[in-house]
Amino acid sequence: MSENYVPNSKFGKWFNDRLPLLTLSKHLTDYPTPKNLNYWWTFGGILTFCLISQIITGIVLGMHYVAHADMAFSSIEHIMRDVNYGWLIRYIHSNGASMFFLAVYIHIFRSLFYGSYRSPREIIWILGMLIYLLMMATAFMGYVLPWGQMSFWGATVITNLFSAIPLVGESIVTWLWGGYSVDNPTLTRFFSLHYLFPFLILGLVVLHIWALHVPGNNNPIGIDIKKPSKDTVPFHPYITIKDLFALLIFMIVFSGFIFFAPNILGHSDNYIEANPLVTPKHIVPEWYLLPFYAILRAVPDKLGGVVLMLGSIFILMALPWLDSSKVRSTVFRPLYKKFFWLLVIDVLALGYVGAMPAEGLYLLIARVGTIYYFAHFLVVLPVLSRIEKTEPVPLSISEPVLGGMPKFEMAKSDRKDV
Amino acid sequence: MDKPEKKSNRRDFIFTASYTVGAIGVGATIWPLIDQMNPDSSVKALASTEVDISQIQPGKSVTVLWRGKPVFIKRRTQNEIDEAQAVSLDVLPHPEKDQDRAKNPEWLVMLGICTHLGCVPLSDKGEYNGWFCPCHGSHYDTSGRIRKGPAPTNMEIPKYSFVDDNTIKIG
């Protein structure tokens, strides 16, 4: 195992004795990975790519952007028209945010389906949720920087959420703004924090991966496996090449947005400079925040809406303790599987009505959707995980593949793979 | 086992092809990230400056800003021109004829930046009646040529032209 790894070269050994970087890289390449991981498991690598891509393009944009209420909007146009490849870098960054969220939602639902949040992986899950919260804060502040109409009014609406807090709400909002409305002080502090947060996320990602490498990956059948064993393959080259292939497919989709529909996920009102005197007719957040926006508007009470919206995220952190099923993977939980897909539909529906005006049927759907969302985690999951009769779980990953084949046959196999 | 020597097979071909495409892709991705730091269109658009020289008296000079750098426009006296043209090329660290530096001998147009480390030299100073750089003591003559001190070359002559008798276009 990598703990006892000794580099071959003399210099490598000298260096490694002082800073065990080579031991770390040996650990990462040898890291035993369940051999049945499917393509839903490739999104960790994809997300790492998204974060790095956002950081690199963001640093570049920061070289040309001017964080000032009078100049921010025109500096964005300067980036789009004057800076060499500025249009490309900005479109990578703005669409990259959407792709980042697309990937993180798939990653989260992967965890939900296969029970990856369950013991012994609670810390990984909570770190992931913290990353997700920071991602939302970062994306929100980034959206303010172009200083268009949606930036300005999005910032106004979201910061005003804090005014729902009894007694101190108004003071908190004034503190957030650095004034009596969203203005230049708000913009400059958002720029500063928007630059900082991705590096906090990067730090949490390192902890997230560190915590993952303690118990190792969960897998589609959700059983504990011996590592290393015939149920595992080394991370490199098996998983690296699979992650790379999935990343390439992901990048094709990503490029499709960048080159053919760079503004389809944005809002045209954000190409109008911020005007504190006029609110756009229809104000919506970016698509990835829509389900929460729908929950906010579903509640006919200011404080109640804010509490439920925040609760809908924080409830996820309690998930490892809400689910007490003996079986991790939903594959073997036939009844829960139906509710899982109902939750997926529910979140998609909330997202849809979040983009629609809060009235009539849309409002009704938002309310039903909100009720189901909370019922799923607070009622369905805890109850079902106690009473549902699960299907038999295989003892090892090899078992369902090889049927009743005796174990020593496998060991003797000298079949050439190449 | 018939042929022990390694033959390149289809797999080698696929590897080479993949690495090649990968390398081209990475290069094409990195280039925009590097090129964005080059002067942008708005900077390039300001690349030329027109200067009215009708008010400059003989022996006087003006300094104008072109691409963020000072440009000296000096209307030289006959004395200064003679002095500059009389110098033998052998004594110059960076030999250049005055005739090559000033198209119209009356007008010397040059970048007012010391070629040592980029300071702006003082005019009508130094041992050669030209320019003197206060930073590290480089002496330039009336043609802006380095005569003494650490600067390696003469002060640079930018691209310029006379639009009419009273106007110089720099850049």
Coordinates of C-alpha atoms in Angstrom, one line a residue:
Chain A
M1 CA 0.0 0.0 0.0
S2 CA 1.0 3.6 -0.6
E3 CA 1.8 4.2 3.1
N4 CA 5.0 2.2 2.8
Y5 CA 5.8 3.5 -0.6
V6 CA 9.5 4.1 -1.3
P7 CA 10.4 6.1 -4.5
N8 CA 12.8 4.4 -6.9
S9 CA 15.2 7.3 -7.5
K10 CA 17.6 8.6 -4.9
F11 CA 16.4 12.2 -5.3
G12 CA 12.7 11.0 -5.1
K13 CA 13.5 9.2 -1.9
W14 CA 15.4 12.3 -0.5
F15 CA 12.5 14.6 -1.4
N16 CA 9.8 12.2 -0.3
D17 CA 11.4 11.8 3.2
R18 CA 11.1 15.5 3.6
L19 CA 7.7 16.1 1.9
P20 CA 5.8 13.0 1.1
L21 CA 4.2 14.3 -2.1
L22 CA 5.1 11.2 -4.0
T23 CA 3.4 9.1 -1.3
L24 CA 0.4 11.2 -1.8
S25 CA 0.4 10.8 -5.6
K26 CA 1.0 7.1 -5.2
H27 CA -2.0 7.0 -2.8
L28 CA -4.1 8.8 -5.4
T29 CA -3.2 6.6 -8.3
D30 CA -3.5 3.3 -6.4
Y31 CA -6.6 4.4 -4.5
P32 CA -8.8 1.3 -4.6
T33 CA -12.1 2.1 -6.3
P34 CA -15.2 -0.1 -6.5
K35 CA -15.1 -1.7 -9.9
N36 CA -18.9 -1.2 -10.5
L37 CA -18.9 2.6 -10.4
N38 CA -21.2 3.9 -13.1
Y39 CA -21.1 7.1 -15.0
W40 CA -23.0 8.9 -12.3
W41 CA -19.8 8.7 -10.3
T42 CA -17.8 10.7 -12.9
F43 CA -19.3 14.0 -11.7
G44 CA -16.8 14.4 -8.9
G45 CA -14.1 14.8 -11.5
I46 CA -16.3 17.0 -13.7
L47 CA -17.0 19.3 -10.7
T48 CA -13.3 19.6 -10.0
F49 CA -12.8 20.6 -13.6
C50 CA -15.7 23.2 -13.3
L51 CA -14.1 24.7 -10.2
I52 CA -10.7 25.0 -11.7
S53 CA -12.1 26.4 -14.9
Q54 CA -14.2 29.0 -13.0
I55 CA -11.2 30.0 -11.0
I56 CA -8.9 30.4 -14.0
T57 CA -11.4 32.3 -16.1
G58 CA -12.4 34.4 -13.1
I59 CA -8.9 35.5 -12.4
V60 CA -8.6 36.5 -16.0
L61 CA -11.9 38.4 -15.9
G62 CA -10.7 40.1 -12.7
M63 CA -7.8 41.6 -14.8
H64 CA -10.2 43.5 -17.0
Y65 CA -13.3 44.1 -14.8
V66 CA -13.7 47.3 -12.9
A67 CA -15.6 47.0 -9.6
H68 CA -17.3 50.4 -9.5
A69 CA -20.9 51.2 -9.9
D70 CA -20.2 53.8 -12.7
M71 CA -17.8 51.6 -14.6
A72 CA -18.7 47.9 -14.0
F73 CA -21.3 47.7 -16.8
S74 CA -19.1 49.2 -19.4
S75 CA -16.1 47.2 -18.3
I76 CA -18.1 44.1 -19.1
E77 CA -18.8 45.5 -22.6
H78 CA -15.1 46.3 -22.8
I79 CA -14.3 42.6 -22.0
M80 CA -16.8 41.5 -24.6
R81 CA -15.7 43.8 -27.4
D82 CA -12.1 44.9 -26.8
V83 CA -10.2 42.3 -24.8
N84 CA -8.6 39.6 -26.9
Y85 CA -10.9 36.5 -26.5
G86 CA -12.7 38.4 -23.7
W87 CA -16.0 37.2 -25.1
L88 CA -14.9 33.6 -25.0
I89 CA -13.5 33.9 -21.5
R90 CA -16.6 35.6 -20.2
Y91 CA -18.9 33.1 -21.8
I92 CA -16.9 30.2 -20.4
H93 CA -17.3 31.9 -16.9
S94 CA -21.0 32.7 -17.1
N95 CA -22.0 29.4 -18.7
G96 CA -19.5 27.6 -16.5
A97 CA -21.5 28.7 -13.5
S98 CA -24.6 27.0 -14.9
M99 CA -22.6 23.9 -15.9
F100 CA -21.1 23.8 -12.4
F101 CA -24.6 23.7 -10.9
L102 CA -25.9 21.2 -13.4
A103 CA -23.0 18.9 -12.4
V104 CA -23.5 19.5 -8.7
Y105 CA -27.2 18.7 -8.8
I106 CA -26.5 15.4 -10.6
H107 CA -23.8 14.7 -8.0
I108 CA -26.2 15.4 -5.1
F109 CA -29.0 13.3 -6.6
R110 CA -26.4 10.5 -7.2
S111 CA -25.7 10.7 -3.5
L112 CA -29.4 10.7 -2.6
F113 CA -30.1 7.7 -4.8
Y114 CA -27.2 5.5 -3.8
G115 CA -27.2 6.5 -0.1
S116 CA -23.7 8.0 -0.3
Y117 CA -24.6 10.4 2.6
R118 CA -25.1 7.5 4.9
S119 CA -22.7 6.4 7.6
P120 CA -19.7 6.4 7.5
R121 CA -19.8 9.2 4.9
E122 CA -21.8 11.9 6.9
I123 CA -18.8 14.3 7.0
I124 CA -18.3 14.0 3.3
W125 CA -22.0 14.8 2.8
I126 CA -22.0 17.8 5.2
L127 CA -18.8 19.2 3.6
G128 CA -20.5 18.8 0.2
M129 CA -23.5 20.8 1.5
L130 CA -21.3 23.5 2.7
I131 CA -19.6 23.6 -0.7
Y132 CA -23.0 23.9 -2.3
L133 CA -24.0 26.8 0.0
L134 CA -20.8 28.6 -0.8
M135 CA -21.4 27.9 -4.5
M136 CA -24.8 29.6 -4.3
A137 CA -23.4 32.6 -2.4
T138 CA -20.5 32.9 -4.9
A139 CA -22.8 32.5 -8.0
F140 CA -25.2 35.1 -6.6
M141 CA -22.5 37.7 -5.9
G142 CA -20.9 36.9 -9.3
Y143 CA -24.3 37.6 -11.0
V144 CA -24.3 41.1 -9.4
L145 CA -20.9 42.1 -10.8
P146 CA -22.1 43.0 -14.4
W147 CA -24.3 45.6 -12.8
G148 CA -27.2 45.1 -15.1
Q149 CA -30.8 45.4 -14.2
M150 CA -31.1 41.7 -13.1
S151 CA -27.8 42.1 -11.1
F152 CA -29.1 45.1 -9.3
W153 CA -32.6 43.9 -8.6
G154 CA -31.4 40.3 -7.8
A155 CA -29.0 41.8 -5.3
T156 CA -31.8 44.0 -3.8
V157 CA -34.3 41.1 -3.5
I158 CA -31.8 38.6 -2.1
T159 CA -30.3 40.9 0.5
N160 CA -33.7 42.0 1.5
L161 CA -34.4 38.4 2.6
F162 CA -32.4 39.3 5.7
S163 CA -34.9 42.1 6.5
A164 CA -37.4 39.3 7.4
I165 CA -35.3 38.7 10.6
P166 CA -37.3 40.2 13.5
L167 CA -35.8 43.3 15.2
V168 CA -32.4 43.4 13.7
G169 CA -33.3 42.6 10.1
E170 CA -33.2 46.1 8.8
S171 CA -29.8 46.9 10.4
I172 CA -28.4 43.7 8.9
V173 CA -29.5 44.7 5.5
T174 CA -28.0 48.2 5.9
W175 CA -24.8 46.5 7.0
L176 CA -24.8 44.2 4.0
W177 CA -25.3 47.1 1.6
G178 CA -22.9 49.5 3.3
G179 CA -25.6 52.1 2.7
Y180 CA -29.3 52.6 2.4
S181 CA -29.7 50.8 -0.9
V182 CA -27.6 48.4 -3.2
D183 CA -24.9 50.7 -4.4
N184 CA -21.2 51.0 -5.0
P185 CA -20.1 49.8 -1.5
T186 CA -22.3 46.7 -2.1
L187 CA -20.7 46.1 -5.5
T188 CA -17.1 46.4 -4.3
R189 CA -17.6 44.1 -1.3
F190 CA -19.4 41.5 -3.5
F191 CA -16.5 41.6 -5.9
S192 CA -14.0 41.0 -3.0
L193 CA -16.0 38.1 -1.6
H194 CA -16.7 36.7 -5.1
Y195 CA -13.0 36.5 -5.5
L196 CA -12.4 34.9 -2.1
F197 CA -15.2 32.3 -1.9
P198 CA -13.9 30.0 -4.8
F199 CA -10.7 29.5 -2.8
L200 CA -12.7 28.6 0.3
I201 CA -14.6 26.2 -1.9
L202 CA -11.3 24.8 -3.1
G203 CA -10.2 24.2 0.5
L204 CA -13.5 22.5 1.3
V205 CA -13.1 20.3 -1.8
V206 CA -9.7 19.1 -0.5
L207 CA -11.4 18.2 2.8
H208 CA -14.3 16.6 0.9
I209 CA -11.9 14.4 -1.0
W210 CA -9.8 13.7 2.0
A211 CA -12.9 12.6 3.9
L212 CA -13.8 10.5 0.9
H213 CA -10.5 8.7 0.9
V214 CA -11.0 7.5 4.5
P215 CA -13.9 5.0 3.9
G216 CA -13.5 5.0 0.1
N217 CA -16.2 5.4 -2.5
N218 CA -19.7 4.2 -2.0
N219 CA -20.9 2.1 -5.0
P220 CA -24.1 1.5 -6.9
I221 CA -25.1 -1.5 -4.8
G222 CA -24.2 0.4 -1.6
I223 CA -22.3 -2.4 0.2
D224 CA -19.1 -2.1 2.2
I225 CA -16.3 -3.8 0.3
K226 CA -12.8 -4.9 1.3
K227 CA -10.1 -2.7 -0.1
P228 CA -8.1 -3.6 -2.0
S229 CA -9.8 -6.8 -3.2
K230 CA -11.2 -8.2 -6.4
D231 CA -14.1 -5.8 -5.9
T232 CA -11.8 -2.9 -6.5
V233 CA -9.7 -1.5 -9.3
P234 CA -6.9 1.1 -8.9
F235 CA -8.0 4.7 -9.5
H236 CA -5.4 5.1 -12.2
P237 CA -5.8 4.2 -15.1
Y238 CA -9.3 2.8 -14.7
I239 CA -11.2 5.7 -13.1
T240 CA -9.0 8.4 -14.5
I241 CA -9.8 7.3 -18.1
K242 CA -13.5 6.9 -17.4
D243 CA -13.7 10.3 -15.7
L244 CA -11.8 11.8 -18.6
F245 CA -14.2 10.3 -21.1
A246 CA -17.2 11.6 -19.2
L247 CA -15.5 15.0 -18.9
L248 CA -15.1 15.2 -22.7
I249 CA -18.8 14.4 -23.2
F250 CA -19.6 17.1 -20.6
M251 CA -17.3 19.6 -22.4
I252 CA -19.1 19.0 -25.6
V253 CA -22.4 20.1 -24.0
F254 CA -20.5 23.0 -22.3
S255 CA -19.0 24.1 -25.6
G256 CA -22.5 23.9 -27.2
F257 CA -23.7 26.5 -24.8
I258 CA -20.6 28.7 -25.1
F259 CA -20.5 28.8 -28.9
F260 CA -24.1 28.3 -30.0
A261 CA -26.3 29.7 -27.2
P262 CA -24.1 31.7 -24.8
N263 CA -27.0 33.8 -23.5
I264 CA -29.8 31.2 -23.4
L265 CA -29.3 30.6 -19.6
G266 CA -29.0 34.3 -18.8
H267 CA -31.6 37.0 -18.8
S268 CA -31.7 39.7 -21.5
D269 CA -32.6 42.4 -18.9
N270 CA -29.0 42.1 -17.6
Y271 CA -27.8 43.8 -20.7
I272 CA -29.5 46.9 -19.5
E273 CA -27.4 48.9 -17.0
A274 CA -28.6 48.9 -13.4
N275 CA -31.2 51.6 -12.7
P276 CA -32.3 52.0 -9.1
L277 CA -35.5 53.8 -10.3
V278 CA -37.0 51.0 -12.4
T279 CA -37.5 47.3 -11.5
P280 CA -37.8 44.9 -14.5
K281 CA -41.3 43.6 -15.2
H282 CA -40.5 40.0 -14.4
I283 CA -37.6 39.3 -12.1
V284 CA -36.2 35.8 -11.7
P285 CA -33.0 34.4 -10.3
E286 CA -30.6 32.2 -12.4
W287 CA -32.2 28.8 -13.2
Y288 CA -30.2 26.9 -10.6
L289 CA -31.8 28.9 -7.7
L290 CA -35.4 28.6 -9.1
P291 CA -36.6 25.7 -6.8
F292 CA -35.7 27.7 -3.7
Y293 CA -37.2 30.8 -5.2
A294 CA -40.4 28.9 -5.7
I295 CA -40.4 27.8 -2.1
L296 CA -39.8 31.4 -1.0
R297 CA -42.8 32.6 -3.0
A298 CA -45.1 29.7 -2.0
V299 CA -45.3 30.9 1.5
P300 CA -47.7 33.9 2.1
D301 CA -45.6 35.3 4.9
K302 CA -42.3 37.1 4.7
L303 CA -40.4 35.5 7.5
G304 CA -42.0 32.1 6.9
G305 CA -40.9 32.1 3.2
V306 CA -37.3 32.9 4.1
V307 CA -37.3 30.3 6.9
L308 CA -38.6 27.5 4.6
M309 CA -36.3 28.5 1.8
L310 CA -33.2 28.2 4.0
G311 CA -34.7 25.2 5.7
S312 CA -35.0 23.4 2.4
I313 CA -31.2 23.5 2.1
F314 CA -30.3 22.9 5.8
I315 CA -32.7 19.9 6.0
L316 CA -30.4 18.2 3.6
M317 CA -27.6 18.3 6.1
A318 CA -29.7 16.2 8.6
L319 CA -30.2 13.6 5.9
P320 CA -27.8 11.0 7.3
W321 CA -29.8 10.9 10.5
L322 CA -33.3 11.0 8.9
D323 CA -32.6 7.9 6.9
S324 CA -32.2 4.8 9.0
S325 CA -32.7 2.1 6.4
K326 CA -30.3 -0.9 6.8
V327 CA -29.7 -0.7 3.0
R328 CA -27.8 2.2 1.5
S329 CA -28.6 1.9 -2.2
T330 CA -32.1 2.7 -3.5
V331 CA -31.6 0.0 -6.0
F332 CA -32.8 -2.5 -3.3
R333 CA -35.5 -0.2 -1.9
P334 CA -38.3 -0.6 -4.4
L335 CA -40.9 1.6 -2.6
Y336 CA -38.4 4.3 -1.7
K337 CA -37.2 4.3 -5.3
K338 CA -40.7 5.6 -6.4
F339 CA -40.5 8.4 -3.9
F340 CA -37.0 9.3 -4.9
W341 CA -38.2 9.9 -8.5
L342 CA -41.2 11.8 -7.2
L343 CA -38.7 14.0 -5.3
V344 CA -36.8 14.6 -8.6
I345 CA -40.0 15.5 -10.4
D346 CA -41.0 17.7 -7.4
V347 CA -37.7 19.7 -7.6
L348 CA -37.9 20.1 -11.3
A349 CA -41.5 21.3 -11.0
L350 CA -40.5 23.7 -8.3
G351 CA -37.8 25.0 -10.6
Y352 CA -40.4 25.4 -13.4
V353 CA -42.9 27.3 -11.3
G354 CA -40.1 29.4 -9.8
A355 CA -39.6 30.8 -13.3
M356 CA -43.3 31.6 -13.8
P357 CA -45.3 34.4 -12.2
A358 CA -46.4 33.6 -8.6
E359 CA -50.1 33.4 -9.3
G360 CA -53.0 31.0 -10.0
L361 CA -52.0 27.4 -10.9
Y362 CA -48.3 28.1 -10.6
L363 CA -48.7 29.2 -7.0
L364 CA -50.8 26.1 -6.2
I365 CA -48.1 23.8 -7.8
A366 CA -45.4 25.7 -5.8
R367 CA -47.3 25.1 -2.6
V368 CA -48.0 21.4 -3.2
G369 CA -44.4 21.0 -4.3
T370 CA -43.0 22.7 -1.2
I371 CA -45.2 20.5 1.1
Y372 CA -44.0 17.4 -0.7
Y373 CA -40.4 18.5 -0.5
F374 CA -40.5 18.8 3.2
A375 CA -42.7 15.7 3.7
H376 CA -40.2 13.7 1.7
F377 CA -37.4 14.3 4.1
L378 CA -39.4 14.6 7.3
V379 CA -42.0 11.9 6.8
V380 CA -41.5 9.6 3.8
L381 CA -37.8 9.0 4.3
P382 CA -37.7 8.3 8.1
V383 CA -40.9 6.2 8.0
L384 CA -40.1 4.3 4.9
S385 CA -36.6 3.6 6.0
R386 CA -37.9 1.8 9.1
I387 CA -40.8 -0.2 7.6
E388 CA -39.9 -1.0 4.0
K389 CA -39.0 -4.6 3.3
T390 CA -35.8 -4.3 1.2
E391 CA -34.6 -6.7 -1.5
P392 CA -31.7 -9.0 -0.7
V393 CA -28.3 -7.3 -1.0
P394 CA -25.4 -9.1 -2.6
L395 CA -22.4 -9.9 -0.4
S396 CA -19.9 -8.6 -2.8
I397 CA -19.7 -6.7 -6.1
S398 CA -18.5 -9.7 -8.0
E399 CA -21.4 -11.9 -6.8
P400 CA -24.2 -10.5 -9.0
V401 CA -21.9 -10.4 -12.0
L402 CA -20.6 -13.9 -11.7
G403 CA -23.7 -15.6 -10.4
G404 CA -23.0 -18.7 -8.3
M405 CA -19.4 -19.1 -9.7
P406 CA -17.1 -20.4 -7.0
K407 CA -14.6 -17.8 -5.8
F408 CA -11.4 -19.8 -6.6
E409 CA -12.4 -20.0 -10.3
M410 CA -12.1 -16.3 -10.4
A411 CA -8.7 -16.3 -8.9
K412 CA -7.4 -18.9 -11.4
S413 CA -8.7 -17.0 -14.4
D414 CA -5.9 -16.1 -16.7
R415 CA -8.0 -14.5 -19.4
K416 CA -6.2 -11.8 -21.2
D417 CA -7.9 -8.4 -21.1
V418 CA -6.0 -6.8 -24.0
Chain B
M1 CA 6.5 -15.4 -30.5
D2 CA 7.5 -15.4 -34.1
K3 CA 8.4 -11.8 -34.2
P4 CA 9.9 -10.6 -30.9
E5 CA 10.6 -7.1 -32.1
K6 CA 7.9 -4.6 -31.1
K7 CA 5.7 -3.6 -34.0
S8 CA 3.6 -0.5 -33.8
N9 CA 0.0 -1.7 -33.7
R10 CA -3.4 0.0 -33.9
R11 CA -3.3 0.7 -30.2
D12 CA -0.1 2.7 -30.6
F13 CA -1.7 4.6 -33.4
I14 CA -4.7 5.4 -31.2
F15 CA -2.5 6.6 -28.3
T16 CA -0.5 8.9 -30.6
A17 CA -3.6 10.2 -32.2
S18 CA -5.3 10.9 -28.9
Y19 CA -2.3 12.6 -27.3
T20 CA -1.9 14.8 -30.4
V21 CA -5.5 15.8 -30.4
G22 CA -5.3 16.4 -26.7
A23 CA -2.2 18.5 -27.0
I24 CA -3.8 20.6 -29.7
G25 CA -6.9 21.1 -27.6
V26 CA -5.0 22.1 -24.5
G27 CA -2.9 24.5 -26.6
A28 CA -6.0 26.0 -28.2
T29 CA -7.5 26.4 -24.7
I30 CA -4.4 28.1 -23.2
W31 CA -3.8 30.5 -26.1
P32 CA -6.9 32.8 -25.3
L33 CA -5.9 32.8 -21.7
I34 CA -2.4 34.1 -22.6
D35 CA -3.5 36.4 -25.4
Q36 CA -6.0 38.2 -23.2
M37 CA -3.1 40.0 -21.5
N38 CA -1.9 41.5 -24.8
P39 CA -3.0 45.0 -25.7
D40 CA -6.7 45.0 -26.4
S41 CA -8.6 46.7 -29.2
S42 CA -9.2 49.8 -27.2
V43 CA -5.5 50.2 -26.5
K44 CA -4.6 49.6 -30.1
A45 CA -7.1 52.2 -31.2
L46 CA -5.1 54.8 -29.4
A47 CA -1.9 53.8 -31.1
S48 CA -1.3 57.1 -33.0
T49 CA -1.1 60.7 -31.8
E50 CA -1.0 63.9 -33.9
V51 CA 1.0 66.9 -32.5
D52 CA 0.8 70.6 -33.6
I53 CA 4.4 71.8 -33.8
S54 CA 3.8 75.3 -35.1
Q55 CA 4.5 76.9 -31.7
I56 CA 7.8 75.3 -30.9
Q57 CA 10.7 77.8 -31.1
P58 CA 14.2 76.7 -32.2
G59 CA 16.2 75.2 -29.3
K60 CA 13.0 74.3 -27.5
S61 CA 11.2 71.0 -27.2
V62 CA 7.8 69.6 -26.1
T63 CA 7.0 66.3 -24.5
V64 CA 3.9 64.5 -25.6
L65 CA 2.3 61.3 -24.4
W66 CA 2.1 58.5 -27.0
R67 CA 1.0 54.9 -25.9
G68 CA 1.5 56.0 -22.3
K69 CA 5.1 57.0 -23.0
P70 CA 6.8 60.4 -23.3
V71 CA 7.9 61.4 -26.8
F72 CA 10.4 64.3 -27.1
I73 CA 9.8 66.6 -30.1
K74 CA 12.9 68.9 -30.3
R75 CA 13.3 71.7 -32.7
R76 CA 17.1 71.8 -32.9
T77 CA 19.3 74.9 -33.5
Q78 CA 21.8 74.8 -36.4
N79 CA 24.6 74.5 -33.7
E80 CA 23.0 71.3 -32.3
I81 CA 22.5 69.9 -35.7
D82 CA 26.1 70.5 -36.7
E83 CA 27.3 69.1 -33.4
A84 CA 25.3 65.9 -33.9
Q85 CA 26.3 65.4 -37.6
A86 CA 30.0 66.1 -36.9
V87 CA 30.4 63.2 -34.5
S88 CA 32.5 60.3 -35.8
L89 CA 30.7 57.0 -35.7
D90 CA 33.8 55.4 -34.2
V91 CA 33.2 57.1 -30.8
L92 CA 29.6 56.0 -30.5
P93 CA 28.8 53.0 -28.4
H94 CA 25.7 52.5 -30.6
P95 CA 26.8 53.9 -34.0
E96 CA 24.0 55.6 -35.9
K97 CA 24.2 58.6 -38.3
D98 CA 22.3 61.7 -37.2
Q99 CA 20.8 61.8 -40.7
D100 CA 19.2 58.4 -40.1
R101 CA 17.7 59.5 -36.8
A102 CA 16.2 62.8 -37.9
K103 CA 14.5 62.8 -41.3
N104 CA 14.3 66.5 -41.2
P105 CA 17.4 67.6 -39.3
E106 CA 15.5 70.5 -37.7
W107 CA 13.2 68.1 -35.9
L108 CA 14.3 65.3 -33.6
V109 CA 11.4 63.0 -32.6
M110 CA 12.3 60.3 -30.2
L111 CA 11.0 58.2 -27.3
G112 CA 12.0 60.0 -24.1
I113 CA 12.9 56.8 -22.3
C114 CA 16.4 56.0 -21.2
T115 CA 17.3 52.6 -22.7
H116 CA 18.9 51.6 -19.5
L117 CA 16.0 51.0 -17.1
G118 CA 13.2 53.2 -18.5
C119 CA 13.5 56.6 -16.7
V120 CA 12.8 59.8 -18.5
P121 CA 16.0 61.8 -19.1
L122 CA 16.3 65.5 -18.5
S123 CA 16.8 67.7 -21.5
D124 CA 19.7 70.2 -22.1
K125 CA 21.7 68.4 -19.5
G126 CA 24.7 66.2 -19.4
E127 CA 28.2 66.4 -20.9
Y128 CA 27.1 66.3 -24.5
N129 CA 24.4 69.1 -24.4
G130 CA 21.7 66.6 -25.1
W131 CA 20.0 64.6 -22.4
F132 CA 21.0 63.2 -19.1
C133 CA 19.3 60.5 -17.2
P134 CA 19.2 61.2 -13.5
C135 CA 18.5 57.6 -12.5
H136 CA 21.9 56.0 -13.3
G137 CA 23.8 58.8 -15.1
S138 CA 23.5 58.1 -18.8
H139 CA 24.6 61.0 -21.1
Y140 CA 23.0 61.4 -24.5
D141 CA 24.0 63.9 -27.3
T142 CA 21.9 66.3 -29.3
S143 CA 20.8 63.4 -31.5
G144 CA 19.7 61.3 -28.5
R145 CA 22.6 58.9 -28.9
I146 CA 24.2 57.3 -25.8
R147 CA 27.7 58.7 -25.2
K148 CA 28.5 57.8 -21.7
G149 CA 26.9 55.8 -18.9
P150 CA 25.2 52.4 -18.5
A151 CA 22.5 52.7 -21.2
P152 CA 23.1 50.1 -24.0
T153 CA 21.6 51.9 -27.0
N154 CA 20.5 55.2 -28.3
M155 CA 17.0 56.5 -27.5
E156 CA 14.5 54.9 -29.8
I157 CA 13.0 56.8 -32.7
P158 CA 9.3 56.0 -33.0
K159 CA 7.5 55.7 -36.3
Y160 CA 6.3 59.2 -37.3
S161 CA 5.5 61.3 -40.3
F162 CA 4.9 64.9 -41.1
V163 CA 1.2 65.3 -42.0
D164 CA 1.9 68.9 -43.1
D165 CA 4.4 71.6 -42.1
N166 CA 2.8 72.1 -38.7
T167 CA 1.7 68.6 -37.7
I168 CA 3.6 65.5 -36.8
K169 CA 1.8 62.1 -36.6
I170 CA 3.4 59.7 -34.2
G171 CA 2.6 56.0 -34.6

